[in-house]
Amino acid sequence: MLFPEYRPRRLRKNSSFRALIRETRLSAAQLVYPLFIMPGKNRKEEIISMPGVYRVTVDKLKKEAEECLALGINSVILFGLPEKKDAMGSGAHQKDGIIQTAIRELKKKVPEMLVITDVCLCEYTDHGHCGCIINKDVDNDATLEILAKTALSHVRAGADMVAPSDMMDGRIAEIRGALDENNFESVPIMSYAVKYASAFYGPFREAADCTPQFGDRRSYQMDPANSREALREATLDVDEGADILMVKPAVAYLDIIAKLKEEFDLPIAAYHVSGEYAMIKAAAEKGWIDGDRVMAETLLSIRRAGTDIIITYFAKDMAKILKQ
């Protein structure tokens, strides 16, 4: 039997060859670790549906950040759990709010850590929606001013980058304008440009206590059936001044990541969301899969699809493996 001259297995026969020709690589510096900040002092609570992920109080942030830096993770994204909520989400932009306090603590104690903040109202509204409710609907334009005030309050507290996740039309332009008018033109915006109305967010809603009290978010988050719409959404955000485009969730939307990578020359981020994390953890706990290998393969697939940045609850676990 005759074989072709080229035998692909020649370059697979040992780990050195495989490493030499590896096309896609993961680096801890490309990972962003989410942190949930809760009120109180000296508390750390594990989130039941997300084993290994915790809510922490502000005084615990220094240790969390230093652990990340030691592993090569240079960036965190913050989510806040306020003590009080109201219909307008006013706690989101308070000078001494939970996130504003957390930002100041991190930048004071661990200044080298890149601090990104989620800009949305769902964690701060008593109804759980991402904007103001007027006539029983989330009012897009009334929400924009509050989002801009929230982003500005984060940057004034010391945030290095803001990441609007609300999916209101026009919010990138509104936030960019507010930052520029206040001499923060050098602060970048990482837009949740393509955020789907996904069933994979369940554990996050427990973690951040932001499940909608009525209806759902399908009137402002994207229909999972649509891909061309993703390009329209991303184009609008680019035109409005976004610096980084994000796709959320990640694994179920690798095709969307690839489309954005091909279409735009901005950095592409993906949020490997809570449900995607929880499924791997649950299957590994049952012994059905090798959790570490599936984690690494999953994150590698997100990179291979075209991302430059991955927000993931696996950041620490993956960074430990990479360090070894």
CSV table of C-alpha atoms in Angstrom, one decimal:
chain,number,residue,atom,x,y,z
A,1,MET,CA,0.0,0.0,0.0
A,2,LEU,CA,1.4,3.4,-1.0
A,3,PHE,CA,1.2,6.3,1.4
A,4,PRO,CA,1.3,10.0,0.4
A,5,GLU,CA,4.6,11.8,1.0
A,6,TYR,CA,3.1,14.0,3.7
A,7,ARG,CA,2.3,12.1,6.9
A,8,PRO,CA,0.6,14.4,9.5
A,9,ARG,CA,1.4,12.1,12.3
A,10,ARG,CA,5.1,12.9,11.9
A,11,LEU,CA,4.5,16.2,13.8
A,12,ARG,CA,2.3,14.7,16.5
A,13,LYS,CA,4.6,11.9,17.7
A,14,ASN,CA,5.7,13.7,20.9
A,15,SER,CA,4.8,16.7,23.1
A,16,SER,CA,7.7,18.8,21.8
A,17,PHE,CA,6.6,18.5,18.2
A,18,ARG,CA,3.0,19.2,19.2
A,19,ALA,CA,4.0,22.3,21.1
A,20,LEU,CA,6.3,23.5,18.3
A,21,ILE,CA,3.5,23.7,15.7
A,22,ARG,CA,0.6,24.5,18.0
A,23,GLU,CA,-1.6,27.1,16.2
A,24,THR,CA,-3.6,28.5,19.1
A,25,ARG,CA,-2.2,29.2,22.6
A,26,LEU,CA,-3.8,30.3,25.9
A,27,SER,CA,-2.1,32.8,28.2
A,28,ALA,CA,-3.2,33.8,31.7
A,29,ALA,CA,-2.8,37.4,30.6
A,30,GLN,CA,-5.7,36.9,28.2
A,31,LEU,CA,-8.1,35.8,31.0
A,32,VAL,CA,-10.3,38.1,33.0
A,33,TYR,CA,-11.6,36.8,36.4
A,34,PRO,CA,-15.1,37.9,37.5
A,35,LEU,CA,-15.5,39.0,41.2
A,36,PHE,CA,-18.8,39.4,43.0
A,37,ILE,CA,-18.7,42.0,45.7
A,38,MET,CA,-21.2,41.8,48.6
A,39,PRO,CA,-21.8,44.1,51.6
A,40,GLY,CA,-20.3,43.4,55.1
A,41,LYS,CA,-16.9,42.6,56.4
A,42,ASN,CA,-14.6,39.5,56.4
A,43,ARG,CA,-17.1,37.4,54.5
A,44,LYS,CA,-16.6,34.9,51.6
A,45,GLU,CA,-19.5,32.8,50.5
A,46,GLU,CA,-19.4,30.1,47.9
A,47,ILE,CA,-22.1,30.3,45.2
A,48,ILE,CA,-24.0,26.9,45.3
A,49,SER,CA,-24.5,26.6,41.6
A,50,MET,CA,-21.0,27.7,40.8
A,51,PRO,CA,-18.6,25.6,42.9
A,52,GLY,CA,-15.3,27.3,43.4
A,53,VAL,CA,-16.7,30.8,42.8
A,54,TYR,CA,-17.4,33.1,45.7
A,55,ARG,CA,-19.1,36.4,46.8
A,56,VAL,CA,-16.6,38.4,48.8
A,57,THR,CA,-16.6,41.6,50.9
A,58,VAL,CA,-14.4,44.5,49.9
A,59,ASP,CA,-11.8,43.7,52.6
A,60,LYS,CA,-11.2,40.4,50.9
A,61,LEU,CA,-10.4,41.9,47.5
A,62,LYS,CA,-6.7,42.5,48.1
A,63,LYS,CA,-6.1,38.8,48.7
A,64,GLU,CA,-8.2,37.8,45.6
A,65,ALA,CA,-6.3,40.2,43.4
A,66,GLU,CA,-2.9,39.2,44.7
A,67,GLU,CA,-3.7,35.5,44.0
A,68,CYS,CA,-4.7,36.4,40.5
A,69,LEU,CA,-1.5,38.4,39.8
A,70,ALA,CA,0.6,35.6,41.2
A,71,LEU,CA,-1.0,33.3,38.6
A,72,GLY,CA,-0.4,35.8,35.7
A,73,ILE,CA,-4.0,37.0,35.6
A,74,ASN,CA,-3.8,40.8,35.3
A,75,SER,CA,-7.5,41.7,34.9
A,76,VAL,CA,-10.7,41.4,36.9
A,77,ILE,CA,-14.3,42.4,36.2
A,78,LEU,CA,-16.4,43.5,39.1
A,79,PHE,CA,-20.1,42.9,39.9
A,80,GLY,CA,-21.8,44.4,42.9
A,81,LEU,CA,-24.5,43.3,45.3
A,82,PRO,CA,-25.9,46.4,46.9
A,83,GLU,CA,-27.5,46.5,50.3
A,84,LYS,CA,-30.6,48.3,48.9
A,85,LYS,CA,-32.4,48.3,45.6
A,86,ASP,CA,-35.0,50.5,44.0
A,87,ALA,CA,-37.0,50.8,40.8
A,88,MET,CA,-34.4,53.2,39.1
A,89,GLY,CA,-31.2,51.3,40.1
A,90,SER,CA,-29.9,54.5,41.8
A,91,GLY,CA,-27.4,52.5,43.8
A,92,ALA,CA,-25.5,51.8,40.6
A,93,HIS,CA,-24.0,55.4,40.5
A,94,GLN,CA,-23.6,56.3,44.1
A,95,LYS,CA,-20.2,57.7,45.0
A,96,ASP,CA,-19.9,55.3,47.9
A,97,GLY,CA,-21.7,52.4,46.3
A,98,ILE,CA,-20.5,48.8,46.6
A,99,ILE,CA,-18.6,48.8,43.3
A,100,GLN,CA,-17.2,52.3,43.7
A,101,THR,CA,-15.8,51.3,47.1
A,102,ALA,CA,-14.4,48.1,45.7
A,103,ILE,CA,-12.7,49.9,42.9
A,104,ARG,CA,-11.0,52.4,45.3
A,105,GLU,CA,-9.9,49.5,47.5
A,106,LEU,CA,-8.4,47.6,44.6
A,107,LYS,CA,-6.6,50.5,43.1
A,108,LYS,CA,-5.2,51.5,46.5
A,109,LYS,CA,-4.1,48.1,47.6
A,110,VAL,CA,-3.2,46.4,44.3
A,111,PRO,CA,-2.7,49.3,41.8
A,112,GLU,CA,-1.2,47.1,39.1
A,113,MET,CA,-4.4,45.1,38.7
A,114,LEU,CA,-6.5,46.1,35.7
A,115,VAL,CA,-10.0,46.8,37.0
A,116,ILE,CA,-12.9,46.4,34.6
A,117,THR,CA,-16.5,47.1,35.7
A,118,ASP,CA,-19.8,45.8,34.5
A,119,VAL,CA,-22.1,48.7,33.8
A,120,CYS,CA,-25.7,47.6,34.1
A,121,LEU,CA,-28.7,48.2,36.4
A,122,CYS,CA,-30.1,44.7,36.9
A,123,GLU,CA,-28.1,44.2,40.1
A,124,TYR,CA,-29.5,47.5,41.5
A,125,THR,CA,-33.2,47.4,40.5
A,126,ASP,CA,-35.8,45.8,42.7
A,127,HIS,CA,-37.5,44.4,39.5
A,128,GLY,CA,-34.3,42.8,38.2
A,129,HIS,CA,-34.4,44.4,34.7
A,130,CYS,CA,-31.4,46.2,33.1
A,131,GLY,CA,-33.2,49.5,32.8
A,132,CYS,CA,-35.9,51.8,34.0
A,133,ILE,CA,-39.5,50.6,33.8
A,134,ILE,CA,-42.0,53.0,32.3
A,135,ASN,CA,-45.5,51.9,31.2
A,136,LYS,CA,-44.5,48.3,32.1
A,137,ASP,CA,-41.6,48.2,29.7
A,138,VAL,CA,-37.9,48.8,29.9
A,139,ASP,CA,-37.5,52.3,28.6
A,140,ASN,CA,-34.4,52.5,26.5
A,141,ASP,CA,-33.8,56.3,26.4
A,142,ALA,CA,-34.6,57.0,30.1
A,143,THR,CA,-32.0,54.3,31.0
A,144,LEU,CA,-29.2,55.8,29.0
A,145,GLU,CA,-28.6,58.7,31.3
A,146,ILE,CA,-28.4,56.4,34.4
A,147,LEU,CA,-25.9,54.1,32.6
A,148,ALA,CA,-23.7,57.0,31.7
A,149,LYS,CA,-23.8,58.3,35.3
A,150,THR,CA,-22.9,54.8,36.5
A,151,ALA,CA,-19.9,54.4,34.1
A,152,LEU,CA,-18.7,57.9,35.0
A,153,SER,CA,-18.9,57.1,38.7
A,154,HIS,CA,-16.8,53.9,38.2
A,155,VAL,CA,-14.1,55.8,36.3
A,156,ARG,CA,-14.0,58.6,38.9
A,157,ALA,CA,-13.4,55.9,41.5
A,158,GLY,CA,-10.5,54.6,39.5
A,159,ALA,CA,-11.8,51.9,37.0
A,160,ASP,CA,-9.5,51.2,34.1
A,161,MET,CA,-12.2,50.2,31.7
A,162,VAL,CA,-16.0,50.0,31.7
A,163,ALA,CA,-18.1,47.2,30.2
A,164,PRO,CA,-21.8,48.1,29.5
A,165,SER,CA,-23.9,44.9,29.5
A,166,ASP,CA,-27.4,46.3,29.4
A,167,MET,CA,-28.1,46.1,25.6
A,168,MET,CA,-29.9,49.4,25.5
A,169,ASP,CA,-29.6,51.1,22.0
A,170,GLY,CA,-27.2,54.0,21.9
A,171,ARG,CA,-25.6,53.3,25.3
A,172,ILE,CA,-22.0,53.3,24.0
A,173,ALA,CA,-22.4,56.8,22.5
A,174,GLU,CA,-24.0,58.0,25.7
A,175,ILE,CA,-21.2,56.6,27.9
A,176,ARG,CA,-18.4,57.7,25.5
A,177,GLY,CA,-19.8,61.2,25.5
A,178,ALA,CA,-20.0,61.3,29.3
A,179,LEU,CA,-16.5,60.1,29.7
A,180,ASP,CA,-15.0,62.5,27.1
A,181,GLU,CA,-16.9,65.5,28.5
A,182,ASN,CA,-15.3,64.8,31.9
A,183,ASN,CA,-11.7,64.4,30.6
A,184,PHE,CA,-11.7,60.6,30.7
A,185,GLU,CA,-11.2,60.2,26.9
A,186,SER,CA,-8.4,57.7,27.5
A,187,VAL,CA,-10.6,55.2,29.4
A,188,PRO,CA,-11.7,52.4,27.0
A,189,ILE,CA,-15.1,50.8,26.7
A,190,MET,CA,-15.5,47.1,26.3
A,191,SER,CA,-19.0,46.7,24.9
A,192,TYR,CA,-21.2,43.6,25.5
A,193,ALA,CA,-21.9,44.2,21.8
A,194,VAL,CA,-23.5,40.9,21.1
A,195,LYS,CA,-25.4,39.6,24.2
A,196,TYR,CA,-28.0,36.9,23.6
A,197,ALA,CA,-31.1,36.2,25.7
A,198,SER,CA,-29.5,33.0,26.8
A,199,ALA,CA,-30.6,30.2,29.1
A,200,PHE,CA,-26.9,29.8,30.2
A,201,TYR,CA,-27.1,32.8,32.6
A,202,GLY,CA,-29.0,31.0,35.4
A,203,PRO,CA,-26.2,30.6,38.0
A,204,PHE,CA,-25.1,34.2,37.5
A,205,ARG,CA,-28.6,35.4,38.4
A,206,GLU,CA,-28.3,33.5,41.6
A,207,ALA,CA,-24.8,34.9,42.3
A,208,ALA,CA,-25.8,38.5,41.6
A,209,ASP,CA,-29.4,38.3,42.9
A,210,CYS,CA,-30.7,39.8,39.7
A,211,THR,CA,-33.4,37.5,38.3
A,212,PRO,CA,-36.2,39.6,36.7
A,213,GLN,CA,-39.3,39.8,38.9
A,214,PHE,CA,-41.6,39.7,35.9
A,215,GLY,CA,-41.3,39.0,32.2
A,216,ASP,CA,-37.8,38.4,30.8
A,217,ARG,CA,-35.1,40.2,28.9
A,218,ARG,CA,-35.8,39.1,25.4
A,219,SER,CA,-37.1,42.5,24.4
A,220,TYR,CA,-33.5,43.9,24.7
A,221,GLN,CA,-31.1,41.0,24.6
A,222,MET,CA,-30.6,39.2,21.3
A,223,ASP,CA,-32.5,36.3,19.9
A,224,PRO,CA,-30.3,33.2,19.9
A,225,ALA,CA,-31.5,32.3,16.4
A,226,ASN,CA,-29.9,35.4,14.8
A,227,SER,CA,-26.3,35.8,13.5
A,228,ARG,CA,-26.6,38.7,10.9
A,229,GLU,CA,-28.1,40.8,13.7
A,230,ALA,CA,-24.9,40.4,15.6
A,231,LEU,CA,-22.9,42.2,12.9
A,232,ARG,CA,-25.4,45.0,13.0
A,233,GLU,CA,-25.2,45.3,16.7
A,234,ALA,CA,-21.4,45.3,16.7
A,235,THR,CA,-21.2,47.8,13.8
A,236,LEU,CA,-23.4,50.2,15.8
A,237,ASP,CA,-21.1,49.9,18.8
A,238,VAL,CA,-18.0,50.5,16.7
A,239,ASP,CA,-19.5,53.6,15.2
A,240,GLU,CA,-20.4,54.8,18.7
A,241,GLY,CA,-16.9,54.5,20.1
A,242,ALA,CA,-16.4,51.0,21.5
A,243,ASP,CA,-12.8,49.9,21.9
A,244,ILE,CA,-13.4,46.1,22.4
A,245,LEU,CA,-16.4,44.0,21.2
A,246,MET,CA,-17.7,41.2,23.4
A,247,VAL,CA,-19.8,38.1,22.6
A,248,LYS,CA,-21.8,36.5,25.4
A,249,PRO,CA,-22.2,33.6,25.9
A,250,ALA,CA,-19.1,32.0,24.3
A,251,VAL,CA,-19.3,28.3,23.6
A,252,ALA,CA,-22.7,28.2,22.0
A,253,TYR,CA,-21.8,31.2,19.9
A,254,LEU,CA,-18.4,30.4,18.5
A,255,ASP,CA,-19.7,31.0,15.0
A,256,ILE,CA,-20.6,34.6,16.1
A,257,ILE,CA,-17.1,35.1,17.5
A,258,ALA,CA,-15.6,34.0,14.2
A,259,LYS,CA,-17.8,36.3,12.3
A,260,LEU,CA,-16.9,39.3,14.4
A,261,LYS,CA,-13.2,38.5,14.2
A,262,GLU,CA,-13.4,38.4,10.4
A,263,GLU,CA,-15.5,41.6,10.1
A,264,PHE,CA,-13.8,43.9,12.6
A,265,ASP,CA,-10.3,44.8,13.5
A,266,LEU,CA,-11.0,45.6,17.1
A,267,PRO,CA,-10.1,43.2,19.9
A,268,ILE,CA,-12.7,40.5,20.4
A,269,ALA,CA,-13.7,39.3,23.9
A,270,ALA,CA,-16.0,36.5,24.9
A,271,TYR,CA,-17.8,35.8,28.2
A,272,HIS,CA,-17.6,32.2,29.1
A,273,VAL,CA,-20.7,32.4,31.3
A,274,SER,CA,-21.9,30.9,34.5
A,275,GLY,CA,-24.0,28.1,32.9
A,276,GLU,CA,-21.2,27.0,30.7
A,277,TYR,CA,-18.9,26.9,33.8
A,278,ALA,CA,-21.5,25.1,35.9
A,279,MET,CA,-22.1,22.3,33.4
A,280,ILE,CA,-18.4,21.4,33.3
A,281,LYS,CA,-18.1,21.5,37.1
A,282,ALA,CA,-21.2,19.3,37.5
A,283,ALA,CA,-20.1,16.7,35.0
A,284,ALA,CA,-16.6,16.6,36.4
A,285,GLU,CA,-18.0,16.1,39.9
A,286,LYS,CA,-20.0,13.1,38.7
A,287,GLY,CA,-16.9,11.7,37.2
A,288,TRP,CA,-18.3,11.8,33.7
A,289,ILE,CA,-15.6,13.9,32.2
A,290,ASP,CA,-12.0,15.0,33.0
A,291,GLY,CA,-12.8,18.5,34.3
A,292,ASP,CA,-9.4,20.0,33.7
A,293,ARG,CA,-9.1,18.7,30.2
A,294,VAL,CA,-12.6,19.8,29.2
A,295,MET,CA,-12.0,23.2,30.7
A,296,ALA,CA,-8.8,23.7,28.8
A,297,GLU,CA,-10.3,22.4,25.6
A,298,THR,CA,-13.3,24.7,25.9
A,299,LEU,CA,-11.2,27.8,26.6
A,300,LEU,CA,-8.9,26.9,23.7
A,301,SER,CA,-11.9,26.6,21.4
A,302,ILE,CA,-13.0,30.1,22.4
A,303,ARG,CA,-9.5,31.4,21.5
A,304,ARG,CA,-9.4,29.4,18.3
A,305,ALA,CA,-12.7,31.0,17.2
A,306,GLY,CA,-11.0,34.4,17.3
A,307,THR,CA,-11.1,35.9,20.8
A,308,ASP,CA,-8.3,38.0,22.2
A,309,ILE,CA,-9.9,38.1,25.7
A,310,ILE,CA,-11.8,35.5,27.7
A,311,ILE,CA,-13.8,36.4,30.8
A,312,THR,CA,-14.2,33.2,32.7
A,313,TYR,CA,-14.8,31.8,36.1
A,314,PHE,CA,-12.1,29.2,35.3
A,315,ALA,CA,-9.4,31.9,35.1
A,316,LYS,CA,-7.6,30.8,38.2
A,317,ASP,CA,-8.0,27.1,37.5
A,318,MET,CA,-6.7,27.5,34.0
A,319,ALA,CA,-3.8,29.8,35.0
A,320,LYS,CA,-2.6,27.2,37.5
A,321,ILE,CA,-2.4,24.6,34.8
A,322,LEU,CA,-0.6,27.0,32.5
A,323,LYS,CA,1.8,27.9,35.2
A,324,GLN,CA,2.7,24.3,35.6
